[in-house]
Coordinates of N, CA and C in Angstrom, one line a residue:
X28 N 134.9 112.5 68.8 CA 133.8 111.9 69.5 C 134.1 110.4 69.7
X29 N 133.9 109.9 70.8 CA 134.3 108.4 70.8 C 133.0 108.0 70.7
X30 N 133.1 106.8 69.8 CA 132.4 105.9 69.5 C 131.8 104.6 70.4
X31 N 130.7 104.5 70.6 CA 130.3 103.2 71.5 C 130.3 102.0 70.3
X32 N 131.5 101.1 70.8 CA 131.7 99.8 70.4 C 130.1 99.0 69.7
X33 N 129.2 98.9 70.7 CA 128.5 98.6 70.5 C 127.9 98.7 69.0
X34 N 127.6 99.9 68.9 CA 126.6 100.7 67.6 C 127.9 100.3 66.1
X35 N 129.4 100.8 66.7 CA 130.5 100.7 65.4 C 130.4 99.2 65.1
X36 N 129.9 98.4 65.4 CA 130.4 96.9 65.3 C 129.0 96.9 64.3
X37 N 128.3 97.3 64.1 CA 127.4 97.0 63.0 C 125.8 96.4 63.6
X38 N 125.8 96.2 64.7 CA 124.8 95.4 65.3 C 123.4 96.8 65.2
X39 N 123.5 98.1 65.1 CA 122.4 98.7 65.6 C 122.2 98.4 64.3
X40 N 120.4 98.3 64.2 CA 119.9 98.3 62.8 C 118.9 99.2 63.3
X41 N 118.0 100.2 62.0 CA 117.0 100.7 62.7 C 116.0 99.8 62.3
X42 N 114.6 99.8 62.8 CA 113.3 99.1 63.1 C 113.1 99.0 61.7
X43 N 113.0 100.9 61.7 CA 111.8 101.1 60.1 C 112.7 102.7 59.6
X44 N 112.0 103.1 58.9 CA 112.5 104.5 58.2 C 112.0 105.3 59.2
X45 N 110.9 105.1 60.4 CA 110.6 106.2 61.0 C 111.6 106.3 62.4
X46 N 112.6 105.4 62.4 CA 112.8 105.3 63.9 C 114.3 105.8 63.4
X47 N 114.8 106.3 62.6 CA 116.2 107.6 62.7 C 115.6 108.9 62.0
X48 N 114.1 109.1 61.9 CA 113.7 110.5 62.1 C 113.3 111.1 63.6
X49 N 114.1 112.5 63.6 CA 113.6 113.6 64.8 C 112.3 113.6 64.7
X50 N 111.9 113.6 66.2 CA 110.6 114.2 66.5 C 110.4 115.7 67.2
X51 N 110.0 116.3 66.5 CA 110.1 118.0 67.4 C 108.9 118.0 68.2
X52 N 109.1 118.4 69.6 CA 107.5 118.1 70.1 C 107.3 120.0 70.0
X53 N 106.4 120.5 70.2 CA 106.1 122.0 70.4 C 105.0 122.1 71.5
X54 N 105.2 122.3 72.2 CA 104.3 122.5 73.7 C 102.3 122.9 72.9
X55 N 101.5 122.3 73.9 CA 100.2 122.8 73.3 C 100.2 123.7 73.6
X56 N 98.8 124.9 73.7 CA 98.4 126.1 73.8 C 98.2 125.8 75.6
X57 N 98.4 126.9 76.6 CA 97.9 127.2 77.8 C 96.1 127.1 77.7
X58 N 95.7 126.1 78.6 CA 94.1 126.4 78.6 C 93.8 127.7 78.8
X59 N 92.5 128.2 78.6 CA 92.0 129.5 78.5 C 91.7 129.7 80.2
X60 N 92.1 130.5 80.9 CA 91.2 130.7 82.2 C 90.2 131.1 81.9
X61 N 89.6 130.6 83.2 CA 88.0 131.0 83.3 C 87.9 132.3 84.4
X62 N 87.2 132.9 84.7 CA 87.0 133.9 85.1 C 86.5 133.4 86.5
X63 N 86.0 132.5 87.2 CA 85.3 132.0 88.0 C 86.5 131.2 88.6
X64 N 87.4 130.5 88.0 CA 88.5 129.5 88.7 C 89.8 129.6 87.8
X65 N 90.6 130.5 88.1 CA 91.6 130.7 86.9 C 92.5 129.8 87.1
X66 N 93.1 129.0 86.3 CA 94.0 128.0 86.1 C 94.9 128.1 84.9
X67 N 96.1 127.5 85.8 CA 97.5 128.1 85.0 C 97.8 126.8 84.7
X68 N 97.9 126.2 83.3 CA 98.8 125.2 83.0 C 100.1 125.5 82.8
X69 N 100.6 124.2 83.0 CA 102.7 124.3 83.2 C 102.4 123.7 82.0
X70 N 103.0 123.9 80.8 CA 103.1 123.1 79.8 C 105.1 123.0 80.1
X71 N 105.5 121.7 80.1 CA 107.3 121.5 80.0 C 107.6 121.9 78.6
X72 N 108.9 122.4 79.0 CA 109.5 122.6 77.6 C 109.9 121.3 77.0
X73 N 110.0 121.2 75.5 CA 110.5 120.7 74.4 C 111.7 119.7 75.0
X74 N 112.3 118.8 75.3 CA 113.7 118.7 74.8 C 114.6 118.8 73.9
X75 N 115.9 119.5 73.8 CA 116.5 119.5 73.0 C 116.6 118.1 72.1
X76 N 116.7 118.6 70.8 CA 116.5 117.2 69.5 C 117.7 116.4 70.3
X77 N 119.0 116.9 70.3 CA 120.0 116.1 70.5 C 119.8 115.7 71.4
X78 N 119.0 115.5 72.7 CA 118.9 114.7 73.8 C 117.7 113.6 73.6
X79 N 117.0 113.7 72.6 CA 115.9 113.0 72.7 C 116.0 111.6 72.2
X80 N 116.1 110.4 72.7 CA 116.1 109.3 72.9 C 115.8 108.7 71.7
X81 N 115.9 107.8 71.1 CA 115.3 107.3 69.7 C 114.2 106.6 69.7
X82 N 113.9 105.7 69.2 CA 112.9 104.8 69.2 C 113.2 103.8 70.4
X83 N 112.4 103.2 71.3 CA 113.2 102.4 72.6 C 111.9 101.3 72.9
X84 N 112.3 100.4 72.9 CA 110.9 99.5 73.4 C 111.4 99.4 74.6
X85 N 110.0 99.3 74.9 CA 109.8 99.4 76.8 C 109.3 97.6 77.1
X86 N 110.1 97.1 77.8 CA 109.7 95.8 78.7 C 109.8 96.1 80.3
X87 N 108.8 96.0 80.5 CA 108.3 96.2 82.7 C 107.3 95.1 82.9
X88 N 107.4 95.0 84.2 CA 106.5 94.5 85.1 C 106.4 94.6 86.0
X89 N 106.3 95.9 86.3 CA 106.2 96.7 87.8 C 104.8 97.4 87.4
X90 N 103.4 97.2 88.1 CA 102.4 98.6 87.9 C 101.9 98.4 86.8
X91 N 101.9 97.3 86.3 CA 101.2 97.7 85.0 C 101.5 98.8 83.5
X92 N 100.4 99.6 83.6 CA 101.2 100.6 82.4 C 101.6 101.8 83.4
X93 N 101.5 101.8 84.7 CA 101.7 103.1 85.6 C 102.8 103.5 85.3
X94 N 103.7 102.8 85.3 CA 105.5 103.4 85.3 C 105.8 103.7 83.5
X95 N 105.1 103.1 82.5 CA 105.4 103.5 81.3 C 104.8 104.6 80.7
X96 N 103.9 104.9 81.5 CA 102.7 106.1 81.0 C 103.7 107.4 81.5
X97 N 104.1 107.2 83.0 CA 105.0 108.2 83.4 C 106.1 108.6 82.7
X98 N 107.0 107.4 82.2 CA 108.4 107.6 81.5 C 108.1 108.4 80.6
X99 N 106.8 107.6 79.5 CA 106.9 108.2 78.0 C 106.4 109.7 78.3
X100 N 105.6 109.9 79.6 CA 105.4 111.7 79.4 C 106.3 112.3 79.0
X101 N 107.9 112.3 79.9 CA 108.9 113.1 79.7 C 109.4 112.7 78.2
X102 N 109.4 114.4 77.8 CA 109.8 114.5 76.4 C 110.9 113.5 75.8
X103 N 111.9 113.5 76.7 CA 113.3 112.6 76.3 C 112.7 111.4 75.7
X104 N 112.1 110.5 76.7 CA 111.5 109.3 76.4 C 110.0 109.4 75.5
X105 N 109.5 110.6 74.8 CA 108.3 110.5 74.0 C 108.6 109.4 73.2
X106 N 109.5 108.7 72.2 CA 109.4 107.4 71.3 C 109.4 106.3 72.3
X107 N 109.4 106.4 73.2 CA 109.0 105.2 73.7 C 108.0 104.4 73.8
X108 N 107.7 103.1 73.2 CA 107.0 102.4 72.7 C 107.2 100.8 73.2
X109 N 106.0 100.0 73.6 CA 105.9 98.3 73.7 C 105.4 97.5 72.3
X110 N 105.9 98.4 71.2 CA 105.5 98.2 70.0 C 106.5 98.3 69.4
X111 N 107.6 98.2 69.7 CA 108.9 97.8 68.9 C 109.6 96.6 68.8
X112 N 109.1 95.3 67.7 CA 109.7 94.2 67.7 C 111.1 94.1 66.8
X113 N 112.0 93.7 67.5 CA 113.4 93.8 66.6 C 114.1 95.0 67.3
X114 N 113.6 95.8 68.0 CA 114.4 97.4 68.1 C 115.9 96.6 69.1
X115 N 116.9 97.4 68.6 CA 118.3 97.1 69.3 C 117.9 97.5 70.9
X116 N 117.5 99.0 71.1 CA 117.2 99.4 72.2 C 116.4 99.3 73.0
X117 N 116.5 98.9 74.3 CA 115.3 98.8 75.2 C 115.4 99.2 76.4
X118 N 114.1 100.0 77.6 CA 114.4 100.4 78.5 C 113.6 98.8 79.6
X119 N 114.5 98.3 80.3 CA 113.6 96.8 81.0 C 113.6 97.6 82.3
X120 N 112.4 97.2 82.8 CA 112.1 97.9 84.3 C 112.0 96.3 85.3
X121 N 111.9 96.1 85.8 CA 111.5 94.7 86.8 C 111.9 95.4 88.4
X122 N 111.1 94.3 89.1 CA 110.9 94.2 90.1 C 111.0 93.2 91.3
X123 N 111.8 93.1 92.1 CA 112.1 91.8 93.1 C 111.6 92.2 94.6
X124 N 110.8 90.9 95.2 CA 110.9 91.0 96.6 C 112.0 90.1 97.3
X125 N 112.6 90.8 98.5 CA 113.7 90.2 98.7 C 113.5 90.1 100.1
X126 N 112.8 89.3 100.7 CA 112.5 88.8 101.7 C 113.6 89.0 103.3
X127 N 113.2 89.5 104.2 CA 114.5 89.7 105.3 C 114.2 88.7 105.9
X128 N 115.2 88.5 107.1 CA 115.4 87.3 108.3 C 114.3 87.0 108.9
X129 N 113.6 88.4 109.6 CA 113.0 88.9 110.6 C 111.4 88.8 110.1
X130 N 111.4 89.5 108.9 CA 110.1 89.1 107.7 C 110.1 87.5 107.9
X131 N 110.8 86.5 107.4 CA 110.6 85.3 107.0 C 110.0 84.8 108.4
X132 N 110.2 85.1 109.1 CA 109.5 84.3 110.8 C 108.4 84.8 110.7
X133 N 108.1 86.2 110.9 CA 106.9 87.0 111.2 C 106.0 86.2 109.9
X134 N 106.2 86.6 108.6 CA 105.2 85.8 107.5 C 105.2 84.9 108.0
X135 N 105.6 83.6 108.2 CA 105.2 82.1 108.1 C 104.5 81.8 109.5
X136 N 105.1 83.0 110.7 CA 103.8 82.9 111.6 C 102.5 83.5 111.2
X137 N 102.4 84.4 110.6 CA 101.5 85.0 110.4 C 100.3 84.5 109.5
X138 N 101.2 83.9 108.5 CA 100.4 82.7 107.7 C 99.6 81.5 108.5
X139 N 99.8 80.7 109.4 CA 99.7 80.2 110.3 C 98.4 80.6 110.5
X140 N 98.5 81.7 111.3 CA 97.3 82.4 112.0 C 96.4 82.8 111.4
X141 N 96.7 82.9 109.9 CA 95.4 84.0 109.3 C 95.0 82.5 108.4
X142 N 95.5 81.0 108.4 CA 94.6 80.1 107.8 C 94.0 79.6 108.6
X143 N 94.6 79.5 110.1 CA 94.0 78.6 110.9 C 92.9 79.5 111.7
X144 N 92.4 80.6 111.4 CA 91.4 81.5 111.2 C 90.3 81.7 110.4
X145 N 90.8 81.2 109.1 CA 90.0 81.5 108.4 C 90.1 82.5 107.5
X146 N 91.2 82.9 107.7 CA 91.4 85.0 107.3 C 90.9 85.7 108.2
X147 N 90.0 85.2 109.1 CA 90.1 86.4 110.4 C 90.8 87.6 110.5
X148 N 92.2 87.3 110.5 CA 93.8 87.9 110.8 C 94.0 88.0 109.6
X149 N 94.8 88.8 109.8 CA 95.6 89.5 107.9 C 96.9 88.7 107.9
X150 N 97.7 88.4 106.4 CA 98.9 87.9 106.7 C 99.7 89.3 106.9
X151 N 100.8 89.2 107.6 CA 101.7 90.5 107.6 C 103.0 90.2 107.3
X152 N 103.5 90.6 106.2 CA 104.9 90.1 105.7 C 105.8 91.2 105.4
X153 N 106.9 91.4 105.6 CA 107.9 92.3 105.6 C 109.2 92.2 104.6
X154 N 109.2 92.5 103.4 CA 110.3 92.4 102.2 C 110.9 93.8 101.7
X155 N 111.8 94.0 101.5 CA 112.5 94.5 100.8 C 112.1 94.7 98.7
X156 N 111.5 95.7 98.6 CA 111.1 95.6 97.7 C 111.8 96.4 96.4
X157 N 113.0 96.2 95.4 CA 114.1 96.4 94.5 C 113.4 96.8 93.1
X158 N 113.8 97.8 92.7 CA 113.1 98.2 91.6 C 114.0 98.6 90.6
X159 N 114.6 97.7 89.5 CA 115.5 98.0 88.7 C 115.2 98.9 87.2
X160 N 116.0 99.4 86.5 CA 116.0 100.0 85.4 C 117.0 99.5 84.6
X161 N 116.7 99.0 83.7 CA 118.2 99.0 82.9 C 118.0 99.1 81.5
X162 N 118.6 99.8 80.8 CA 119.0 100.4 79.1 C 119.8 99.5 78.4
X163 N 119.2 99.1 77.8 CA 119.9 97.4 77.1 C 120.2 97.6 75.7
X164 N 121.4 97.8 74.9 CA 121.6 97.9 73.3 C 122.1 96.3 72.8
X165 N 120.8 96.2 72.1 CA 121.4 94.5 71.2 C 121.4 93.7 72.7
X166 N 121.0 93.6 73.1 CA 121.1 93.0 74.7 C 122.2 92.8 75.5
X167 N 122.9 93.7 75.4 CA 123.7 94.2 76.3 C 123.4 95.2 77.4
X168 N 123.3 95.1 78.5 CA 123.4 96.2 79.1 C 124.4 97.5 79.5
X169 N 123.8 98.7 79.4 CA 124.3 99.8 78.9 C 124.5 100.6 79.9
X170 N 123.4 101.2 80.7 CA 123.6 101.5 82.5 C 122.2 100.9 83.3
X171 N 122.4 101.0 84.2 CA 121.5 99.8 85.2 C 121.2 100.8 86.4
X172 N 120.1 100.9 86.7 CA 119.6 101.7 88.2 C 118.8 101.3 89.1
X173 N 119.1 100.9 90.3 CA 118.3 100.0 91.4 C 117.5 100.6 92.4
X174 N 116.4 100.7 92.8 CA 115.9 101.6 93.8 C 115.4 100.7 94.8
X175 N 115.7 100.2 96.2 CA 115.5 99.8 97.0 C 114.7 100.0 98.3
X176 N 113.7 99.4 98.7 CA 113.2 100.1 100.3 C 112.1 99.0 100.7
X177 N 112.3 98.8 101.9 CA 111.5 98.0 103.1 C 109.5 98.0 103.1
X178 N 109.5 97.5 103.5 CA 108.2 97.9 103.4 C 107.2 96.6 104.2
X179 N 106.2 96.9 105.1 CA 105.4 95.8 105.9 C 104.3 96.0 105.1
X180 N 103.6 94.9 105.0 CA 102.4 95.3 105.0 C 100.9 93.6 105.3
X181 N 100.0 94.7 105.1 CA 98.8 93.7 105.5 C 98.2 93.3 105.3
X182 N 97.5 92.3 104.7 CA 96.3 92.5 103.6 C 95.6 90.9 104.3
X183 N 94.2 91.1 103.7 CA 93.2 90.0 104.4 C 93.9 89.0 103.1
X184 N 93.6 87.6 103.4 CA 93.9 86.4 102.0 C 92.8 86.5 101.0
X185 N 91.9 86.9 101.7 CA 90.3 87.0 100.7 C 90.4 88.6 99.9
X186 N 90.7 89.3 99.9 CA 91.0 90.7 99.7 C 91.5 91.2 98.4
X187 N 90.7 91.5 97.5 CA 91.3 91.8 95.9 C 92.3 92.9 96.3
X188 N 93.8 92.8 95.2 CA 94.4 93.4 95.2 C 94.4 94.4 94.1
X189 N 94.6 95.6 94.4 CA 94.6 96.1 93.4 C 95.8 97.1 93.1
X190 N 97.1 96.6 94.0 CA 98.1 97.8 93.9 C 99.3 96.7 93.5
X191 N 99.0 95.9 92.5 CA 99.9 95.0 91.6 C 100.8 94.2 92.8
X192 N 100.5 93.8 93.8 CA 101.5 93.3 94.8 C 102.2 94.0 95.7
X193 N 102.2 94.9 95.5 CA 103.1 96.1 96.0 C 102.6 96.6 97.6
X194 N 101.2 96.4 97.4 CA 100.4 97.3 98.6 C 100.8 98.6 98.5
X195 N 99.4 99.5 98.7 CA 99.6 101.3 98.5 C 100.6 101.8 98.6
X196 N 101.6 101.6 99.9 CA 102.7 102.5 100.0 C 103.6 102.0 99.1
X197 N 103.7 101.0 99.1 CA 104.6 100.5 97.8 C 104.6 101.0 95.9
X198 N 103.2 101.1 95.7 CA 102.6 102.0 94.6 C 103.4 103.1 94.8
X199 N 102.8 103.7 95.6 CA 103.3 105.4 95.8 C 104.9 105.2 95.5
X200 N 105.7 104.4 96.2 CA 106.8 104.1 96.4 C 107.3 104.4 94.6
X201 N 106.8 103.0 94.4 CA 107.3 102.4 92.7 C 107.4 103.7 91.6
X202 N 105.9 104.8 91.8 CA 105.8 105.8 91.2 C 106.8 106.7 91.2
X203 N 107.1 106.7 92.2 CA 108.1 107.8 92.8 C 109.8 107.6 92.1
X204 N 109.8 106.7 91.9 CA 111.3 105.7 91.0 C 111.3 106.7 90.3
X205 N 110.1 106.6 89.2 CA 109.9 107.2 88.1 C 111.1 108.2 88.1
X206 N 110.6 109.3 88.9 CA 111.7 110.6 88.8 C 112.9 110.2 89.3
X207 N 113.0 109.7 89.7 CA 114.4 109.2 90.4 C 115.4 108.5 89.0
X208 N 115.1 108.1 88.2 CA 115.1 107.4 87.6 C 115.9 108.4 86.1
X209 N 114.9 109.0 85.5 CA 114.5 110.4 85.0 C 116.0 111.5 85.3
X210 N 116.0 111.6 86.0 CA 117.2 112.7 86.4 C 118.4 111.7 86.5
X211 N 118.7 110.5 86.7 CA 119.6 109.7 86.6 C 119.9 109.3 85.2
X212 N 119.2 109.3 84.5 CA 119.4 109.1 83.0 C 119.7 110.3 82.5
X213 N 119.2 111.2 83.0 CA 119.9 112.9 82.0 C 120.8 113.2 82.4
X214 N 121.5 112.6 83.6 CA 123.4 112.7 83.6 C 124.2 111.6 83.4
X215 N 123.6 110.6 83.1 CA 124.4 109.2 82.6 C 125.4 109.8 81.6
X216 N 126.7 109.2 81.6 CA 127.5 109.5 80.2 C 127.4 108.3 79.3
X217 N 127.5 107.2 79.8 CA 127.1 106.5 79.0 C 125.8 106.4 77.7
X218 N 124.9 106.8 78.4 CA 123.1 107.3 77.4 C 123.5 108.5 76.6
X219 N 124.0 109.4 77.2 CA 124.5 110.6 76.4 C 125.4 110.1 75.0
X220 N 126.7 109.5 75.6 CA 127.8 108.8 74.4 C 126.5 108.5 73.3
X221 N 125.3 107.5 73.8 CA 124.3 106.5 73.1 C 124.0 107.7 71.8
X222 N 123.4 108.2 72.7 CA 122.5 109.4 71.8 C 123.5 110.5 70.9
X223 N 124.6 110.6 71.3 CA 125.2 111.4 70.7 C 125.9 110.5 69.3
X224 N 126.0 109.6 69.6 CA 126.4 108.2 68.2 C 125.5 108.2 67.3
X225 N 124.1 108.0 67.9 CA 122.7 107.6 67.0 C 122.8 108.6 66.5
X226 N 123.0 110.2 66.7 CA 122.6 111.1 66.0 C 124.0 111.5 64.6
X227 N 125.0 110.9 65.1 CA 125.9 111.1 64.3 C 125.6 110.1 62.7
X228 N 125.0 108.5 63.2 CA 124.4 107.5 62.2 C 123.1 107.8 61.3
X229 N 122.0 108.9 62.3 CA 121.1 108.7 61.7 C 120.4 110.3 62.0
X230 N 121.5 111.4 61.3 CA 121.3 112.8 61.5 C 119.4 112.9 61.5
X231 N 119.0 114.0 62.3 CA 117.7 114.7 61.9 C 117.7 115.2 60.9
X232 N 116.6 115.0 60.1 CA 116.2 116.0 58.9 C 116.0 117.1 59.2
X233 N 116.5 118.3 58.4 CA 116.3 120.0 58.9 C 114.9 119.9 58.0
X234 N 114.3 120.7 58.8 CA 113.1 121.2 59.1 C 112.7 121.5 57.5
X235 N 111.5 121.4 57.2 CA 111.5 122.3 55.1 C 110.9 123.3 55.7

């Protein structure tokens, strides 16, 4: 098994005594149907112990808790936690607008118009909006994943926001990472090497 430099050099420490114990999740019970509207819960399977992620503090600022609530669903990422100070491991999410040519005219006309209105007119600005992922040990980065896409949008100046900057499609957008994101990490080799080290340092307890 080759060893990630990183963890052999001495630098991983665990948090606490709970963060190199396995967690076995076991699926809940199927709700009961009702006779009148029968409904089928999906409960997901378990992930395998050996795949499952260790203790990981989460730093984002994309959505609020939207994109952390989603990660930590999937079983891999259940220890995922914003309550880990000191942890070696972290999953950082961030977010950039990246303003185009064509955007930068249109906004600053547009701004123009919608002050010297009053807000009458909406501003309409056009960015490139980049949605990073990156898996950081000891602060190093480990694998990195970018999701990119265009997006216009409209909004009055007076007008509470409520879609974190993003504007709706952009939300929808950001969510959608999520899985993108998800399936990109369960074939990294590098995260796999991760996980396969940590488990060799800090085996699961067999079951009593």
């Amino acid at each position: 098994m080759k060893l990630h430099p990183i963890l052999v050099s001495g630098l991983l420490l665990a948090p606490g005594a709970a963060f190199g114990q396995a967690v076995m999740q076991v699926p809940a019970e199927p709700a009961p149907a009702t006779v009148a509207a029968p409904v089928t819960v999906v409960v997901p399977a378990p992930a395998p112990a050996a795949s499952v992620l260790p203790p990981v503090r989460y730093a984002g600022t994309v959505a609020g808790d939207e994109l952390f609530n989603l990660i930590q669903a999937n079983p891999r990422f259940a220890k995922l936690s914003k309550d880990l100070p000191g942890s070696p491991l972290m999953l950082r999410v961030t977010h950039s607008f990246e303003m185009t040519a064509g955007g930068k005219a249109a906004g600053l006309t547009s701004a123009i118009l919608a002050g010297s209105t009053l807000g009458l007119l909406p501003v309409v600005t056009n960015n490139d909006v980049a949605i990073t992922y990156e898996f950081v040990v000891n602060g190093v980065p480990l694998s990195t994943w970018v999701y990119r896409r265009n997006f216009t949008r409209s909004q009055n100046i007076f007008a509470t926001d409520t879609t974190y900057g993003l504007g709706k499609e952009g939300l929808v957008w950001a969510r959608s990472t999520v899985n993108e994101f998800l399936a990109a990490a369960a074939g990294d080799a590098a995260l796999a090497a991760l996980i396969e080290e940590y488990g060799f340092y800090f085996p699961a307890k067999p079951a009593s």
